[in-house]
Amino acid sequence: MILRLLLLVAALLLWVFWPDNTPVKPLPASKTASCFQQISWRLDSIDPAFGLSAEQALPLLQDAANQWNQALGKEVLRYDPQQGFPVRFIFDARQQQQLEQLMLERNLHRYDNRIEDQQRDFEQQLAEFQQLKDEFAEKDRQLAADIQAFNQKAQQADPGAAALLGKEQAELLSRQKEHALEAEQLDALTEKLQDRQQQLNNTIADRNALIPEQQPTGLAEVGLLEQQGANRMMTIFAYKDAHHLTLTLLHEFGHALGLDHLADRSSIMHSQLNGSQQGLTSADIQAWQQQCSARG
Ligand SMILES: [Zn+2]
């Protein structure tokens, strides 16, 4: 009863996920081999240009194989240094492209850090400048009001108050002089800020100039799983870092298990490596389970 229900659920899922895939054809034996037997693999060769030793590569391969084994709940992939299908690392322009891409990303990251620093610095200085400007405007208003009040008083005052007025006038003149000096300082500060802004713009322009007008294409095709009958061969052409390589190995091992590409962008079996993949997803696992339940 539970089995029937599960099959029904599987059939329903199949219908939900692959509405165009009708009718369900029996899959060739090479596709479903992993449903009833272990697929064994071995590390065959690594082009020295990768700078990757077998001691470094083997644990990564084993890790990717183990991730599948754990996800599927049984040892579908087995390491067999004698009989396993060969895994080769072949160096070509794709790896060169990967390295250039990696270098570019690092450089952009450095620029972004510097831009962030400059921007923070600029914004802080701008805030300080704004405050000085506000204080200056306030003083400006006050001085204008005081001068107006003084002029009124001077017009109405009797000649006896001349000495007192003279002292007040001298004070106002000295304030005016000081005020003019502050205006000059503000002008100088404005120029300094404009320079800073220009510097920031230059850094941003330098950063953007690093990005090639045409993004390199074909970066997704960095691995290959060839299969003829029961004979398989995996080739790795390029990888950016250990995580990237693990994702590619997971994908190619998925092909070795008979899986095709999936539409879900975050699935390992999506046709292109993209930023949304982290590891095996339920879509990857379901694809294998469906493949095995569909075998006729
Ligand atoms: Zn593929």
Short mmCIF file of C-alpha atoms and ligand atoms in Angstrom, two decimals:
data_model
loop_
_atom_site.label_atom_id
_atom_site.label_comp_id
_atom_site.label_asym_id
_atom_site.label_seq_id
_atom_site.Cartn_x
_atom_site.Cartn_y
_atom_site.Cartn_z
CA MET A 1 0.00 0.00 0.00
CA ILE A 2 2.75 2.44 0.96
CA LEU A 3 4.71 1.43 -2.12
CA ARG A 4 1.69 2.06 -4.32
CA LEU A 5 1.22 5.40 -2.66
CA LEU A 6 4.90 6.26 -3.13
CA LEU A 7 4.74 5.28 -6.78
CA LEU A 8 1.66 7.41 -7.12
CA VAL A 9 3.46 10.32 -5.48
CA ALA A 10 6.48 9.73 -7.73
CA ALA A 11 4.23 9.62 -10.79
CA LEU A 12 2.52 12.78 -9.64
CA LEU A 13 5.87 14.50 -9.08
CA LEU A 14 7.00 13.36 -12.49
CA TRP A 15 3.90 14.92 -13.94
CA VAL A 16 4.36 18.08 -11.90
CA PHE A 17 8.01 18.52 -12.82
CA TRP A 18 8.06 17.20 -16.36
CA PRO A 19 4.67 17.83 -17.91
CA ASP A 20 6.16 17.54 -21.43
CA ASN A 21 7.90 14.28 -20.79
CA THR A 22 5.07 11.95 -21.91
CA PRO A 23 4.86 9.07 -22.11
CA VAL A 24 7.50 7.76 -19.71
CA LYS A 25 9.87 5.72 -21.83
CA PRO A 26 11.92 2.92 -20.35
CA LEU A 27 15.42 4.33 -19.90
CA PRO A 28 18.43 2.60 -21.47
CA ALA A 29 20.35 0.30 -19.14
CA SER A 30 23.40 2.59 -19.21
CA LYS A 31 21.27 5.36 -17.69
CA THR A 32 19.91 3.27 -14.85
CA ALA A 33 23.03 1.25 -14.06
CA SER A 34 23.52 3.16 -10.83
CA CYS A 35 20.07 2.05 -9.63
CA PHE A 36 21.20 -1.52 -9.11
CA GLN A 37 25.00 -1.47 -9.19
CA GLN A 38 27.88 0.64 -7.96
CA ILE A 39 29.64 2.89 -10.42
CA SER A 40 33.34 2.84 -9.63
CA TRP A 41 35.77 5.57 -10.53
CA ARG A 42 39.49 6.30 -10.29
CA LEU A 43 41.77 9.28 -10.69
CA ASP A 44 43.58 8.78 -13.98
CA SER A 45 45.76 11.82 -14.71
CA ILE A 46 46.23 15.50 -13.96
CA ASP A 47 47.92 17.87 -16.39
CA PRO A 48 50.85 19.39 -14.42
CA ALA A 49 49.79 22.86 -15.62
CA PHE A 50 46.99 22.76 -13.04
CA GLY A 51 49.51 22.73 -10.20
CA LEU A 52 47.25 20.18 -8.52
CA SER A 53 48.66 17.00 -7.04
CA ALA A 54 46.84 13.67 -6.90
CA GLU A 55 47.03 13.94 -3.10
CA GLN A 56 45.08 17.20 -3.34
CA ALA A 57 42.62 16.07 -6.00
CA LEU A 58 41.70 12.66 -4.59
CA PRO A 59 40.05 13.93 -1.37
CA LEU A 60 37.98 16.39 -3.45
CA LEU A 61 36.83 13.58 -5.74
CA GLN A 62 36.07 11.38 -2.76
CA ASP A 63 34.15 14.19 -1.10
CA ALA A 64 31.99 14.77 -4.19
CA ALA A 65 31.32 11.01 -4.55
CA ASN A 66 30.47 10.75 -0.85
CA GLN A 67 28.02 13.63 -1.09
CA TRP A 68 26.07 11.65 -3.71
CA ASN A 69 26.33 8.46 -1.65
CA GLN A 70 25.02 10.18 1.45
CA ALA A 71 22.24 11.99 -0.41
CA LEU A 72 21.03 8.79 -2.07
CA GLY A 73 21.42 6.69 1.08
CA LYS A 74 23.70 4.08 -0.50
CA GLU A 75 27.15 3.76 -2.02
CA VAL A 76 26.35 4.40 -5.65
CA LEU A 77 29.85 5.73 -6.39
CA ARG A 78 32.85 3.73 -5.29
CA TYR A 79 36.55 4.52 -5.46
CA ASP A 80 38.37 1.73 -7.27
CA PRO A 81 41.96 2.67 -8.24
CA GLN A 82 42.19 -0.31 -10.63
CA GLN A 83 38.82 -0.85 -12.24
CA GLY A 84 37.06 2.50 -11.87
CA PHE A 85 36.22 4.73 -14.81
CA PRO A 86 38.99 7.29 -15.42
CA VAL A 87 38.81 10.88 -14.23
CA ARG A 88 41.25 13.13 -16.09
CA PHE A 89 42.25 16.77 -15.69
CA ILE A 90 43.07 18.30 -19.06
CA PHE A 91 44.44 21.84 -19.21
CA ASP A 92 43.33 24.18 -21.97
CA ALA A 93 42.27 27.79 -22.58
CA ARG A 94 39.30 27.32 -20.28
CA GLN A 95 41.51 27.06 -17.22
CA GLN A 96 43.45 30.12 -18.36
CA GLN A 97 40.10 31.91 -18.59
CA GLN A 98 39.12 30.76 -15.15
CA LEU A 99 42.37 32.04 -13.68
CA GLU A 100 41.94 35.39 -15.40
CA GLN A 101 38.38 35.58 -14.14
CA LEU A 102 39.55 34.77 -10.62
CA MET A 103 42.26 37.43 -10.80
CA LEU A 104 39.71 39.96 -12.03
CA GLU A 105 37.35 39.14 -9.18
CA ARG A 106 40.15 39.61 -6.64
CA ASN A 107 41.17 42.94 -8.18
CA LEU A 108 37.59 44.16 -8.26
CA HIS A 109 37.25 43.18 -4.63
CA ARG A 110 40.31 45.26 -3.72
CA TYR A 111 38.93 48.24 -5.63
CA ASP A 112 35.55 47.84 -3.95
CA ASN A 113 37.20 47.94 -0.54
CA ARG A 114 39.10 51.09 -1.43
CA ILE A 115 35.99 52.74 -2.89
CA GLU A 116 34.08 51.90 0.26
CA ASP A 117 36.80 53.52 2.41
CA GLN A 118 36.97 56.63 0.23
CA GLN A 119 33.21 56.94 0.19
CA ARG A 120 32.93 56.67 3.97
CA ASP A 121 35.69 59.25 4.36
CA PHE A 122 34.04 61.58 1.86
CA GLU A 123 30.64 61.34 3.48
CA GLN A 124 32.10 62.09 6.90
CA GLN A 125 33.90 65.18 5.58
CA LEU A 126 30.78 66.27 3.75
CA ALA A 127 28.76 66.05 6.97
CA GLU A 128 31.39 68.11 8.82
CA PHE A 129 31.40 70.65 6.00
CA GLN A 130 27.60 70.86 6.06
CA GLN A 131 27.71 71.60 9.78
CA LEU A 132 30.32 74.36 9.32
CA LYS A 133 28.22 75.82 6.53
CA ASP A 134 25.10 75.86 8.70
CA GLU A 135 27.03 77.52 11.53
CA PHE A 136 28.39 80.07 9.08
CA ALA A 137 24.90 80.86 7.73
CA GLU A 138 23.64 81.33 11.28
CA LYS A 139 26.52 83.74 12.07
CA ASP A 140 25.79 85.51 8.80
CA ARG A 141 22.17 86.10 9.79
CA GLN A 142 23.20 87.25 13.26
CA LEU A 143 25.82 89.66 11.93
CA ALA A 144 23.40 91.16 9.39
CA ALA A 145 20.78 91.65 12.11
CA ASP A 146 23.35 93.26 14.46
CA ILE A 147 24.55 95.60 11.72
CA GLN A 148 20.98 96.62 10.91
CA ALA A 149 20.25 97.25 14.61
CA PHE A 150 23.44 99.29 14.92
CA ASN A 151 22.56 101.44 11.88
CA GLN A 152 19.13 102.19 13.30
CA LYS A 153 20.62 103.07 16.66
CA ALA A 154 23.28 105.29 15.00
CA GLN A 155 20.62 107.24 13.12
CA GLN A 156 18.53 107.90 16.22
CA ALA A 157 21.30 108.45 18.75
CA ASP A 158 22.22 111.90 20.04
CA PRO A 159 25.78 113.12 19.51
CA GLY A 160 26.68 112.39 23.14
CA ALA A 161 26.60 108.66 22.58
CA ALA A 162 29.20 108.78 19.77
CA ALA A 163 32.04 107.25 21.83
CA LEU A 164 29.91 104.24 22.78
CA LEU A 165 28.76 103.78 19.19
CA GLY A 166 32.35 103.97 17.95
CA LYS A 167 33.32 101.05 20.17
CA GLU A 168 30.32 99.01 18.98
CA GLN A 169 31.17 99.79 15.36
CA ALA A 170 34.76 98.64 15.82
CA GLU A 171 33.46 95.35 17.27
CA LEU A 172 31.11 94.83 14.34
CA LEU A 173 33.89 95.54 11.84
CA SER A 174 36.17 93.02 13.51
CA ARG A 175 33.36 90.41 13.43
CA GLN A 176 32.82 91.18 9.76
CA LYS A 177 36.51 90.67 9.03
CA GLU A 178 36.53 87.37 10.91
CA HIS A 179 33.41 86.33 9.04
CA ALA A 180 35.02 87.05 5.67
CA LEU A 181 37.97 84.90 6.70
CA GLU A 182 35.65 82.02 7.57
CA ALA A 183 33.97 82.40 4.18
CA GLU A 184 37.38 81.94 2.54
CA GLN A 185 38.06 78.86 4.63
CA LEU A 186 34.71 77.42 3.59
CA ASP A 187 35.58 78.03 -0.06
CA ALA A 188 38.88 76.22 0.38
CA LEU A 189 37.07 73.34 2.06
CA THR A 190 34.58 73.17 -0.82
CA GLU A 191 37.47 72.82 -3.25
CA LYS A 192 39.04 70.09 -1.13
CA LEU A 193 35.76 68.20 -1.05
CA GLN A 194 35.41 68.50 -4.82
CA ASP A 195 38.92 67.06 -5.17
CA ARG A 196 37.95 64.15 -2.94
CA GLN A 197 34.86 63.52 -4.98
CA GLN A 198 36.90 63.56 -8.16
CA GLN A 199 39.33 61.06 -6.60
CA LEU A 200 36.44 58.81 -5.71
CA ASN A 201 35.02 59.03 -9.22
CA ASN A 202 38.44 58.23 -10.67
CA THR A 203 38.77 55.14 -8.49
CA ILE A 204 35.31 53.98 -9.59
CA ALA A 205 36.22 54.61 -13.24
CA ASP A 206 39.49 52.66 -12.80
CA ARG A 207 37.55 49.80 -11.25
CA ASN A 208 35.02 49.69 -14.05
CA ALA A 209 37.76 49.85 -16.68
CA LEU A 210 39.00 46.49 -15.35
CA ILE A 211 35.83 44.75 -16.47
CA PRO A 212 36.16 43.48 -20.02
CA GLU A 213 33.44 44.68 -22.38
CA GLN A 214 32.67 41.14 -23.35
CA GLN A 215 32.40 38.61 -20.58
CA PRO A 216 34.18 35.39 -21.52
CA THR A 217 31.70 32.81 -22.68
CA GLY A 218 31.68 29.07 -22.31
CA LEU A 219 32.84 29.22 -18.71
CA ALA A 220 30.07 26.82 -17.75
CA GLU A 221 31.47 23.97 -19.80
CA VAL A 222 34.33 23.05 -17.56
CA GLY A 223 33.66 19.34 -17.22
CA LEU A 224 32.64 16.47 -19.45
CA LEU A 225 31.29 12.98 -18.85
CA GLU A 226 31.49 10.74 -21.87
CA GLN A 227 29.74 7.43 -21.89
CA GLN A 228 29.65 4.63 -24.43
CA GLY A 229 27.71 1.66 -23.18
CA ALA A 230 29.13 0.84 -19.79
CA ASN A 231 32.33 2.81 -20.43
CA ARG A 232 32.54 6.18 -18.82
CA MET A 233 35.22 8.84 -18.76
CA MET A 234 35.22 12.10 -16.86
CA THR A 235 37.32 15.09 -17.94
CA ILE A 236 37.80 18.26 -15.95
CA PHE A 237 38.98 21.21 -18.02
CA ALA A 238 38.88 24.04 -15.55
CA TYR A 239 38.01 25.14 -12.08
CA LYS A 240 38.30 28.36 -10.12
CA ASP A 241 38.81 27.04 -6.62
CA ALA A 242 38.20 23.92 -4.55
CA HIS A 243 34.50 24.72 -4.03
CA HIS A 244 34.02 25.34 -7.75
CA LEU A 245 35.78 22.07 -8.55
CA THR A 246 33.59 20.18 -6.07
CA LEU A 247 30.45 21.57 -7.76
CA THR A 248 31.77 20.48 -11.17
CA LEU A 249 32.68 17.02 -9.85
CA LEU A 250 29.21 16.66 -8.29
CA HIS A 251 27.69 17.57 -11.67
CA GLU A 252 29.83 15.14 -13.68
CA PHE A 253 29.32 12.36 -11.14
CA GLY A 254 25.58 13.05 -11.56
CA HIS A 255 25.96 12.37 -15.29
CA ALA A 256 27.90 9.21 -14.43
CA LEU A 257 24.86 8.15 -12.39
CA GLY A 258 22.78 8.59 -15.54
CA LEU A 259 21.25 11.97 -14.78
CA ASP A 260 20.46 14.59 -17.40
CA HIS A 261 20.27 18.34 -16.89
CA LEU A 262 17.60 19.90 -14.70
CA ALA A 263 15.85 23.24 -15.21
CA ASP A 264 16.18 24.29 -11.55
CA ARG A 265 19.10 26.76 -11.47
CA SER A 266 20.12 25.89 -7.93
CA SER A 267 20.35 22.18 -8.68
CA ILE A 268 23.76 20.63 -9.26
CA MET A 269 22.42 19.08 -12.46
CA HIS A 270 21.53 22.45 -13.98
CA SER A 271 23.30 22.82 -17.33
CA GLN A 272 25.37 25.82 -16.20
CA LEU A 273 27.41 26.50 -13.15
CA ASN A 274 25.97 29.61 -11.55
CA GLY A 275 26.17 31.43 -8.26
CA SER A 276 23.04 29.84 -6.83
CA GLN A 277 24.46 26.32 -6.57
CA GLN A 278 25.80 25.25 -3.20
CA GLY A 279 25.51 21.47 -3.25
CA LEU A 280 23.09 18.67 -4.02
CA THR A 281 19.45 19.72 -3.80
CA SER A 282 16.23 17.74 -3.39
CA ALA A 283 15.68 18.22 -7.15
CA ASP A 284 18.95 16.36 -7.86
CA ILE A 285 18.06 13.54 -5.48
CA GLN A 286 14.51 13.26 -6.81
CA ALA A 287 15.81 13.12 -10.38
CA TRP A 288 17.85 10.02 -9.52
CA GLN A 289 15.00 8.43 -7.59
CA GLN A 290 12.59 9.05 -10.44
CA GLN A 291 15.04 7.71 -12.97
CA CYS A 292 15.31 4.51 -10.95
CA SER A 293 11.59 4.13 -10.33
CA ALA A 294 10.91 4.76 -14.04
CA ARG A 295 13.22 2.04 -15.30
CA GLY A 296 11.21 -0.48 -17.18
ZN ZN B 1 26.24 18.56 -17.73
#
